[in-house]
Short mmCIF file of C-alpha atoms in Angstrom, two decimals:
data_model
loop_
_atom_site.label_atom_id
_atom_site.label_comp_id
_atom_site.label_asym_id
_atom_site.label_seq_id
_atom_site.Cartn_x
_atom_site.Cartn_y
_atom_site.Cartn_z
CA MET A 23 -25.46 3.04 35.86
CA VAL A 24 -27.39 0.27 37.56
CA GLY A 25 -30.46 0.69 35.37
CA LEU A 26 -28.51 0.93 32.09
CA SER A 27 -28.17 -1.99 29.71
CA VAL A 28 -24.79 -3.29 28.58
CA GLU A 29 -25.34 -1.69 25.18
CA ASP A 30 -25.90 1.75 26.73
CA LYS A 31 -22.88 1.35 28.98
CA CYS A 32 -20.70 0.52 25.97
CA LYS A 33 -21.92 3.61 24.10
CA LEU A 34 -21.07 5.82 27.07
CA ALA A 35 -17.67 4.14 27.32
CA ALA A 36 -16.96 4.91 23.66
CA ARG A 37 -17.70 8.59 24.29
CA LEU A 38 -15.29 8.58 27.22
CA VAL A 39 -12.57 7.16 24.97
CA GLU A 40 -12.93 10.06 22.52
CA GLN A 41 -12.62 12.54 25.43
CA THR A 42 -9.50 10.95 26.89
CA PRO A 43 -6.85 13.50 28.01
CA PRO A 44 -3.39 13.38 26.38
CA GLY A 45 -1.25 10.38 27.27
CA GLU A 46 -3.90 8.58 29.34
CA ILE A 47 -5.62 6.36 26.79
CA ASN A 48 -4.28 3.11 28.28
CA ASP A 49 -5.51 3.99 31.76
CA VAL A 50 -8.94 4.91 30.44
CA ILE A 51 -9.29 1.67 28.45
CA ASN A 52 -8.28 -0.45 31.45
CA ASP A 53 -10.73 1.36 33.73
CA ILE A 54 -13.57 1.00 31.22
CA ARG A 55 -12.91 -2.71 30.81
CA ALA A 56 -13.07 -3.16 34.57
CA ILE A 57 -16.37 -1.27 34.79
CA ILE A 58 -18.14 -2.94 31.85
CA ASN A 59 -16.62 -6.38 32.54
CA ASP A 60 -17.67 -7.64 29.10
CA ASP A 61 -14.98 -7.31 26.42
CA GLN A 62 -17.06 -9.08 23.80
CA ALA A 63 -19.77 -6.44 24.02
CA LEU A 64 -17.35 -3.55 24.61
CA MET A 65 -14.88 -3.95 21.74
CA PRO A 66 -17.30 -3.31 18.82
CA HIS A 67 -17.99 0.12 20.34
CA VAL A 68 -14.48 0.91 21.55
CA LEU A 69 -12.57 0.08 18.34
CA PRO A 70 -14.22 2.81 16.18
CA ALA A 71 -13.75 5.28 19.04
CA LEU A 72 -10.08 4.30 19.36
CA ARG A 73 -9.54 4.78 15.64
CA SER A 74 -11.14 8.22 15.75
CA TYR A 75 -9.09 9.16 18.82
CA ASN A 76 -5.76 8.05 17.33
CA LEU A 77 -6.37 9.91 14.07
CA SER A 78 -7.56 13.13 15.72
CA GLN A 79 -4.77 13.14 18.33
CA LEU A 80 -2.04 12.50 15.72
CA HIS A 81 -0.80 9.29 17.28
CA VAL A 82 2.95 8.78 16.83
CA VAL A 83 3.93 5.48 15.15
CA GLU A 84 7.45 4.11 15.51
CA HIS A 85 8.93 2.29 12.51
CA PRO A 86 11.91 -0.07 12.70
CA GLU A 87 14.91 0.12 10.42
CA LEU A 88 13.96 -1.12 6.96
CA SER A 89 16.58 -1.74 4.24
CA GLU A 90 18.50 1.54 3.95
CA VAL A 91 16.00 3.67 5.92
CA PRO A 92 16.89 4.09 9.63
CA ALA A 93 14.34 3.83 12.43
CA HIS A 94 11.95 6.78 12.35
CA THR A 95 8.43 7.89 13.25
CA SER A 96 5.28 8.95 11.43
CA LEU A 97 1.89 10.36 12.43
CA LEU A 98 -1.58 8.88 12.10
CA SER A 99 -4.28 11.17 10.74
CA GLU A 100 -6.98 11.37 8.12
CA ALA A 101 -4.46 12.97 5.77
CA VAL A 102 -2.11 9.96 5.68
CA ILE A 103 -4.75 7.37 4.79
CA LEU A 104 -3.64 5.75 1.54
CA PRO A 105 -6.02 6.83 -1.25
CA GLY A 106 -7.45 4.09 -3.45
CA SER A 107 -6.64 1.20 -1.08
CA GLU A 108 -9.23 -1.52 -0.51
CA SER A 109 -8.46 -1.79 3.21
CA GLU A 110 -7.47 1.17 5.36
CA ARG A 111 -3.73 1.70 5.13
CA TYR A 112 -1.51 4.56 6.22
CA VAL A 113 1.41 6.25 4.50
CA ASP A 114 4.93 6.52 5.88
CA ASN A 115 6.45 9.22 3.67
CA ILE A 116 9.92 8.94 5.20
CA GLY A 117 10.19 5.20 4.66
CA LYS A 118 8.31 5.29 1.31
CA ASN A 119 5.94 2.59 2.53
CA SER A 120 2.31 2.07 3.38
CA PHE A 121 1.30 -0.06 6.36
CA ALA A 122 -1.62 -1.49 8.30
CA PHE A 123 -2.20 -0.39 11.89
CA ASP A 124 -4.06 -2.09 14.73
CA HIS A 125 -5.69 0.65 16.81
CA LEU A 126 -6.25 -1.65 19.78
CA THR A 127 -2.76 -3.12 20.16
CA PHE A 128 -0.94 -0.17 18.50
CA THR A 129 1.05 -2.53 16.26
CA VAL A 130 2.24 -1.99 12.68
CA SER A 131 2.22 -4.69 10.01
CA ASP A 132 2.20 -5.43 6.26
CA TYR A 133 4.65 -2.90 4.85
CA GLN A 134 4.22 -2.25 1.12
CA PRO A 135 6.08 0.12 -1.23
CA TYR A 136 4.62 3.58 -1.73
CA GLU A 137 5.72 6.16 -4.28
CA LEU A 138 4.26 9.51 -5.30
CA PRO A 139 4.59 11.02 -8.78
CA GLU A 140 7.80 12.96 -9.21
CA GLU A 141 6.24 16.45 -9.27
CA GLU A 142 4.13 15.97 -6.14
CA GLU A 143 6.93 14.23 -4.26
CA ALA A 144 9.38 17.06 -5.00
CA PHE A 145 7.07 19.73 -3.51
CA ARG A 146 6.11 17.50 -0.58
CA ALA A 147 9.77 16.86 0.26
CA GLU A 148 10.50 20.59 0.13
CA LEU A 149 7.66 21.30 2.56
CA ALA A 150 8.87 18.50 4.85
CA LYS A 151 12.40 19.89 4.92
CA SER A 152 11.23 23.35 6.00
CA LEU A 153 8.74 21.94 8.52
CA GLU A 154 11.39 19.70 10.07
CA ALA A 155 13.62 22.69 10.84
CA TYR A 156 10.68 24.58 12.36
CA SER A 157 9.45 21.69 14.51
CA LYS A 158 12.92 20.94 15.91
CA ASN A 159 13.34 24.59 16.87
CA HIS A 160 9.93 25.07 18.53
CA PHE A 161 8.98 21.56 19.71
CA PRO A 162 11.94 19.64 21.19
CA SER A 163 9.71 16.62 21.85
CA GLY A 164 7.51 17.16 18.82
CA PHE A 165 6.88 15.23 15.62
CA TYR A 166 5.85 16.39 12.16
CA SER A 167 4.35 14.99 8.97
CA VAL A 168 3.68 16.25 5.43
CA ALA A 169 1.16 14.29 3.37
CA CYS A 170 -0.16 14.61 -0.18
CA SER A 171 -3.64 13.59 -1.33
CA GLN A 172 -2.35 12.44 -4.73
CA PHE A 173 -2.76 8.78 -5.70
CA PRO A 174 0.50 6.80 -5.56
CA LEU A 175 2.07 5.37 -8.67
CA ASN A 176 0.86 1.95 -9.74
CA PRO A 177 3.47 -0.76 -9.16
CA GLN A 178 5.11 -1.80 -12.42
CA PRO A 179 4.30 -5.45 -13.25
CA ALA A 180 7.29 -7.71 -13.69
CA ALA A 181 7.70 -8.88 -17.28
CA ALA A 182 7.26 -12.62 -17.72
CA PRO A 183 10.34 -14.47 -19.00
CA ILE A 184 10.08 -15.17 -22.70
CA THR A 185 11.18 -18.62 -23.80
CA GLU A 186 11.41 -19.85 -27.34
CA PRO A 187 8.85 -22.60 -27.90
CA GLU A 188 9.92 -25.86 -29.42
CA ALA A 189 8.40 -27.01 -32.66
CA VAL A 190 5.81 -29.65 -31.91
CA ILE A 191 4.61 -32.21 -34.39
CA PRO A 192 0.88 -32.96 -34.19
CA GLY A 193 0.16 -36.01 -32.14
CA GLY A 194 2.48 -35.07 -29.29
CA GLY A 195 5.73 -36.22 -30.93
CA ALA A 196 9.00 -34.45 -30.21
CA PRO A 197 10.90 -32.55 -32.92
CA THR A 198 12.86 -34.89 -35.16
CA GLU A 199 15.87 -34.43 -37.36
CA ARG A 200 15.43 -33.35 -40.92
CA ALA A 201 14.39 -36.21 -43.14
CA PRO A 202 16.61 -36.41 -46.23
CA GLU A 203 15.22 -36.54 -49.71
CA ALA A 204 14.55 -40.10 -50.75
CA GLN A 205 16.54 -41.51 -53.65
CA ASP A 206 13.40 -42.93 -55.18
CA PRO A 207 10.74 -40.38 -54.32
CA ILE A 208 7.19 -41.51 -54.29
CA PRO A 209 5.46 -40.28 -57.41
CA ALA A 210 2.78 -37.77 -56.56
CA THR A 211 -0.55 -37.86 -58.27
CA ALA A 212 -1.33 -34.71 -60.14
CA GLU A 213 -4.57 -32.91 -59.45
CA GLY A 214 -7.35 -34.30 -61.66
CA GLU A 215 -5.42 -37.50 -62.51
CA ALA A 216 -6.23 -40.94 -61.22
CA SER A 217 -3.68 -42.74 -59.13
CA ALA A 218 -1.82 -45.56 -60.88
CA GLU A 219 -1.68 -47.55 -57.69
CA PRO A 220 -4.59 -49.84 -56.95
CA PRO A 221 -6.85 -48.64 -54.16
CA VAL A 222 -6.21 -50.11 -50.75
CA GLU A 223 -9.07 -52.09 -49.39
CA LYS A 224 -10.26 -51.39 -45.87
CA MET A 225 -9.28 -53.89 -43.23
CA ASP A 226 -12.08 -55.67 -41.46
CA THR A 227 -10.11 -56.22 -38.26
CA GLU A 228 -7.16 -54.60 -36.51
CA GLU A 229 -5.15 -57.83 -36.82
CA ASP A 230 -5.11 -57.56 -40.62
CA ALA A 231 -3.79 -53.95 -40.50
CA ASP A 232 0.02 -53.67 -40.40
CA PHE A 233 0.14 -49.85 -40.22
CA THR A 234 -2.60 -48.87 -37.80
CA ASP A 235 -0.06 -46.82 -35.76
CA VAL A 236 0.03 -44.24 -38.56
CA VAL A 237 -3.46 -43.10 -37.67
CA ASN A 238 -2.43 -42.25 -34.09
CA GLU A 239 0.33 -39.96 -35.36
CA LEU A 240 -2.10 -38.14 -37.62
CA VAL A 241 -4.56 -37.26 -34.85
CA ASN A 242 -4.26 -33.70 -33.52
CA SER A 243 -5.41 -32.91 -30.02
CA GLY A 244 -8.94 -31.57 -30.19
CA ASP A 245 -9.53 -32.40 -33.89
CA LEU A 246 -12.66 -34.26 -34.80
CA GLU A 247 -10.97 -36.06 -37.66
CA PRO A 248 -7.37 -37.19 -38.25
CA SER A 249 -5.30 -34.59 -40.07
CA SER A 250 -2.22 -35.06 -42.18
CA THR A 251 1.24 -34.92 -40.65
CA PRO A 252 3.04 -31.94 -42.19
CA ALA A 253 5.85 -32.64 -44.61
CA VAL A 254 9.35 -32.37 -43.15
CA GLY A 255 12.39 -31.06 -45.01
CA ASP A 256 12.43 -31.42 -48.76
CA VAL A 257 10.30 -34.54 -48.96
CA GLY A 258 7.74 -33.70 -51.58
CA ILE A 259 4.66 -35.45 -50.24
CA LYS A 260 1.39 -34.03 -51.42
CA GLU A 261 -0.96 -36.79 -50.33
CA ASP A 262 -1.34 -38.86 -47.22
CA ILE A 263 0.74 -42.02 -47.25
CA THR A 264 -1.58 -44.94 -46.95
CA ASP A 265 0.25 -47.59 -48.99
CA PRO A 266 2.47 -49.87 -46.85
CA GLU A 267 4.74 -50.61 -49.83
CA HIS A 268 5.58 -46.95 -50.23
CA LEU A 269 6.25 -46.69 -46.51
CA GLU A 270 8.85 -49.41 -46.76
CA GLU A 271 10.54 -47.64 -49.68
CA LEU A 272 10.63 -44.39 -47.73
CA ASP A 273 12.13 -46.10 -44.68
CA GLU A 274 14.87 -47.66 -46.80
CA ALA A 275 15.68 -44.29 -48.36
CA VAL A 276 15.89 -42.65 -44.94
CA GLU A 277 18.22 -45.35 -43.61
CA GLU A 278 20.54 -45.03 -46.61
CA GLU A 279 20.69 -41.26 -46.26
CA LYS A 280 21.46 -41.55 -42.53
CA GLU A 281 24.35 -43.92 -43.23
CA ARG A 282 25.74 -41.53 -45.82
CA GLU A 283 25.55 -38.57 -43.39
CA GLU A 284 27.24 -40.57 -40.63
CA GLU A 285 30.16 -41.37 -42.96
CA GLU A 286 30.52 -37.68 -43.87
CA GLU A 287 30.48 -36.67 -40.18
CA ARG A 288 33.21 -39.20 -39.36
CA GLU A 289 35.39 -37.84 -42.17
CA MET A 290 34.86 -34.25 -41.04
CA GLY A 291 35.44 -35.19 -37.38
CA GLU A 292 38.98 -36.28 -38.19
CA GLY A 293 39.79 -32.72 -39.27
CA ASN A 294 38.13 -31.24 -36.09
CA ALA A 295 35.72 -29.33 -38.26
CA VAL A 296 32.32 -30.73 -37.59
CA GLU A 297 29.57 -28.64 -39.07
CA LYS A 298 26.23 -28.94 -37.45
CA THR A 299 22.99 -28.04 -39.08
CA GLU A 300 19.97 -27.15 -37.01
CA PRO A 301 16.78 -28.91 -37.90
CA LYS A 302 14.44 -26.77 -39.86
CA VAL A 303 10.84 -27.41 -39.13
CA GLU A 304 8.22 -25.79 -41.22
CA GLU A 305 5.61 -23.77 -39.40
CA GLU A 306 2.36 -25.60 -39.17
CA ASP A 307 -0.98 -23.89 -39.34
CA GLY A 308 -1.84 -22.11 -36.09
CA HIS A 309 1.71 -22.28 -34.67
CA LYS A 310 3.42 -18.96 -33.94
CA LEU A 311 7.08 -18.15 -34.25
CA PRO A 312 8.98 -16.95 -31.14
CA GLN A 313 9.00 -13.36 -32.40
CA GLU A 314 5.24 -13.40 -32.82
CA GLU A 315 4.79 -14.84 -29.33
CA GLU A 316 7.06 -12.15 -27.88
CA GLU A 317 4.93 -9.47 -29.51
CA GLU A 318 1.79 -11.10 -28.15
CA ILE A 319 3.20 -11.14 -24.60
CA GLU A 320 4.10 -7.46 -24.88
CA LYS A 321 0.56 -6.69 -25.99
CA LYS A 322 -0.83 -8.58 -22.99
CA VAL A 323 1.42 -6.66 -20.59
CA GLU A 324 0.33 -3.37 -22.14
CA GLY A 325 -3.27 -4.52 -21.84
CA LEU A 326 -2.82 -5.17 -18.13
CA LYS A 327 -1.38 -1.69 -17.68
CA MET A 328 -4.31 -0.18 -19.52
CA ASP A 329 -6.79 -2.14 -17.40
CA LYS A 330 -5.42 -0.48 -14.24
CA LYS A 331 -5.11 3.13 -15.24
CA GLN A 332 -3.07 5.52 -13.14
CA GLU A 333 -5.54 7.48 -11.05
CA LYS A 334 -4.61 11.10 -10.58
CA ILE A 335 -5.98 14.18 -8.85
CA GLU A 336 -5.60 17.36 -10.86
CA ASN A 337 -4.86 19.64 -7.90
CA PRO A 338 -3.86 17.63 -4.82
CA VAL A 339 -3.72 19.23 -1.38
CA TYR A 340 -0.79 19.01 1.02
CA THR A 341 -1.33 18.62 4.76
CA LEU A 342 1.30 19.74 7.28
CA GLU A 343 0.86 18.41 10.81
CA VAL A 344 2.85 18.91 14.00
CA VAL A 345 2.24 17.39 17.43
CA GLY A 346 4.07 18.15 20.66
CA ASN A 347 3.43 15.99 23.75
CA ARG A 348 4.43 16.77 27.33
CA TYR A 349 3.61 14.18 29.99
CA ASN A 350 4.36 14.81 33.69
CA PRO A 351 2.34 12.29 35.70
CA SER A 352 4.47 12.78 38.83
CA ASN A 353 3.12 16.35 39.03
CA PHE A 354 -0.34 15.32 37.83
CA TRP A 355 -0.51 17.09 34.47
CA THR A 356 -0.23 16.29 30.76
CA GLY A 357 -0.46 18.44 27.64
CA ARG A 358 -0.56 18.24 23.86
CA TRP A 359 -0.12 20.79 21.07
CA ARG A 360 -1.54 19.93 17.64
CA THR A 361 -1.46 21.91 14.42
CA ARG A 362 -2.84 21.01 11.01
CA TRP A 363 -2.32 23.17 7.93
CA VAL A 364 -3.87 22.36 4.55
CA VAL A 365 -2.21 23.84 1.45
CA ASP A 366 -4.85 24.23 -1.25
CA GLN A 367 -3.24 25.46 -4.45
CA THR A 368 -6.54 25.61 -6.33
CA ALA A 369 -8.23 27.87 -3.79
CA GLY A 370 -5.01 29.85 -3.31
CA LYS A 371 -5.18 29.56 0.49
CA VAL A 372 -3.49 27.83 3.37
CA ASN A 373 -5.96 27.00 6.15
CA GLY A 374 -4.83 25.92 9.59
CA THR A 375 -6.11 24.74 12.95
CA ILE A 376 -4.26 24.93 16.27
CA GLN A 377 -5.48 22.82 19.20
CA VAL A 378 -4.09 22.75 22.73
CA ASP A 379 -5.21 20.27 25.41
CA VAL A 380 -4.00 20.37 29.03
CA HIS A 381 -5.13 18.12 31.87
CA TYR A 382 -4.41 18.93 35.52
CA TYR A 383 -5.64 16.32 38.00
CA GLU A 384 -4.01 16.93 41.41
CA GLN A 385 -6.87 16.52 43.90
CA GLY A 386 -9.27 17.41 41.13
CA ASN A 387 -9.91 17.21 37.41
CA VAL A 388 -9.36 20.34 35.35
CA GLN A 389 -9.01 20.26 31.55
CA LEU A 390 -8.20 23.05 29.14
CA ALA A 391 -9.19 22.54 25.51
CA THR A 392 -8.69 25.41 23.09
CA LYS A 393 -8.96 25.67 19.32
CA HIS A 394 -7.76 28.43 17.03
CA THR A 395 -8.20 28.71 13.25
CA ALA A 396 -6.21 30.85 10.84
CA SER A 397 -5.55 31.21 7.12
CA PHE A 398 -3.30 33.13 4.75
CA PRO A 399 -2.89 33.42 0.96
CA TYR A 400 -0.90 30.82 -0.91
CA PRO A 401 2.36 32.32 -2.23
CA THR A 402 2.42 32.07 -5.99
CA GLU A 403 6.13 32.61 -6.62
CA PRO A 404 9.45 32.51 -4.76
CA ASN A 405 10.44 35.57 -2.76
CA GLY A 406 14.14 36.17 -3.19
CA SER A 407 16.01 33.26 -1.63
CA GLN A 408 12.83 31.82 -0.11
CA SER A 409 11.00 29.15 -2.05
CA ILE A 410 7.23 28.75 -1.96
CA ALA A 411 7.49 25.93 0.59
CA SER A 412 9.79 28.00 2.80
CA GLN A 413 7.41 30.97 2.69
CA ILE A 414 4.50 28.76 3.76
CA VAL A 415 6.34 27.36 6.78
CA THR A 416 7.65 30.81 7.76
CA THR A 417 4.12 32.22 7.82
CA ILE A 418 2.92 29.23 9.84
CA SER A 419 5.70 29.85 12.35
CA LYS A 420 4.66 33.49 12.83
CA ILE A 421 0.98 32.64 13.35
CA GLU A 422 1.67 29.87 15.86
CA THR A 423 4.18 32.00 17.78
CA ASN A 424 1.65 34.82 18.16
CA TYR A 425 -1.00 32.40 19.35
CA HIS A 426 1.44 30.89 21.83
CA LEU A 427 2.10 34.34 23.32
CA GLU A 428 -1.64 34.96 23.62
CA LEU A 429 -2.03 31.70 25.53
CA ASN A 430 0.70 32.73 27.96
CA ASP A 431 -1.22 35.93 28.74
CA VAL A 432 -4.41 33.95 29.30
CA TYR A 433 -2.69 31.47 31.62
CA SER A 434 -1.30 34.27 33.75
CA GLU A 435 -4.84 35.57 34.32
CA LEU A 436 -6.35 32.18 35.08
CA GLY A 437 -4.83 31.98 38.54
CA GLU A 438 -6.02 35.43 39.56
CA LYS A 439 -9.46 35.40 37.96
CA ALA A 440 -10.88 32.16 36.59
CA PHE A 441 -9.43 29.71 39.12
CA ARG A 442 -10.06 32.07 42.06
CA ALA A 443 -13.74 32.14 41.15
CA LEU A 444 -13.85 28.36 41.39
CA ARG A 445 -12.59 28.33 44.98
CA ARG A 446 -14.82 28.62 48.05
CA ALA A 447 -14.40 32.07 49.57
CA LEU A 448 -13.33 32.40 53.22
CA PRO A 449 -15.64 34.16 55.68
CA VAL A 450 -14.84 37.62 56.95
CA THR A 451 -12.89 36.06 59.78
CA ARG A 452 -10.45 34.73 57.15
CA GLN A 453 -10.61 31.37 58.89
CA LYS A 454 -12.00 28.08 57.69
CA MET A 455 -15.38 27.12 59.02
CA ASP A 456 -15.42 24.13 61.35
CA TRP A 457 -18.69 22.57 60.35
CA ASP A 458 -18.62 20.10 63.22
CA LYS A 459 -18.99 23.01 65.69
CA VAL A 460 -21.33 25.13 63.61
CA THR A 461 -24.09 24.96 66.22
CA GLY A 462 -21.82 26.59 68.82
CA TYR A 463 -21.03 29.59 66.68
CA THR A 464 -22.86 32.86 67.18
CA LEU A 465 -22.78 35.54 64.60
CA GLY A 466 -22.37 38.36 67.12
CA ALA A 467 -19.44 36.76 68.89
CA ASP A 468 -17.69 36.18 65.63
CA LEU A 469 -18.25 39.75 64.55
CA SER A 470 -16.96 41.14 67.82
CA LYS A 471 -13.87 39.02 67.62
CA ALA A 472 -13.32 40.12 64.08
CA ARG A 473 -13.57 43.82 65.09
CA ALA A 474 -11.19 43.33 67.98
#
């Protein structure tokens, strides 16, 4: 590796990561880091290889206790990647969550709720129940997972609190009490008739104007020109009030009416029967009543739901996975059993793959990697007391048991045939050759000794 560049060394290191034997990934990573001695150049190549290794080897993830769900485990694989997520997230079907996973530090973070549609979740849970019983019976140290390719349900948006808006008078003023009808109402000018009052001359300066504050009240926010303040209560005002004499008459009428109402309230208060009347403000142009605003908010919420439509797969597939790990470093061997079965209801088949990896490294390096594929028809209806999910797992159990028995027969022949062929055969003397004294050996003497 002396003539290789750092880039080439990192590519070779990534290939070694993908070929790591079961249970030895940490040792391999540490050895590679020591050889390359450049983490900055190594990590961009190692991280994708680590991700591929963890997904293909069905890495077991431990989850802490969350709310009412006790501590449990889940598997990493291509089948449990959350569909439709912007960043890569994985599904924990037992905890009903999705999570992010760091393939370098093997840490879990960012739990978020996850929920399947009712129909898919019911069948998935039935498959998981049957697979759990099978895995506990056949793999004491094994783990299982059942995933569905269906999109999860969209989270329901929380409805915004609806508050009744207060009536606002143009110009920013707060709601006022109802103005009583004046005793001497201001005569209104009929349409088409001239006003009996003399026209008011325009003031040359602000000092000559005694009622310039009226203009500020008439200005609406955003209007180019001042607009009229809406009439309040039963005051019959049809034209803008611009005459200061009429303003004084109106103020006097309001004060007299207030005094009369205060006297009535004092009399009613003595009998502990005070009747309150809520101010009634007429609806101005452009202002919406609370009921109309509530309907508008509901329309907006429905619009948001329509914007994010519920994605759905017509015929989702279900993936059943089991992994069994056996690590015995004191005796220099490790092993892993992996099975993956895909239930395709549309095709009417259940396709499976069984993979077994064994590494034996006592004074050597021997690896066994085997792969077996199988398939069977998808059961269309329950069979007596067995449901469809139970029939699927029962058939899987029979296929894997038969393959396990075949492997036992192969292993028994390895020692007598395959491994014997790998060993160096002894000479006819049945003694090991001492290569340091090879020059002193004579073929004839050895043969004579062997005959004797």
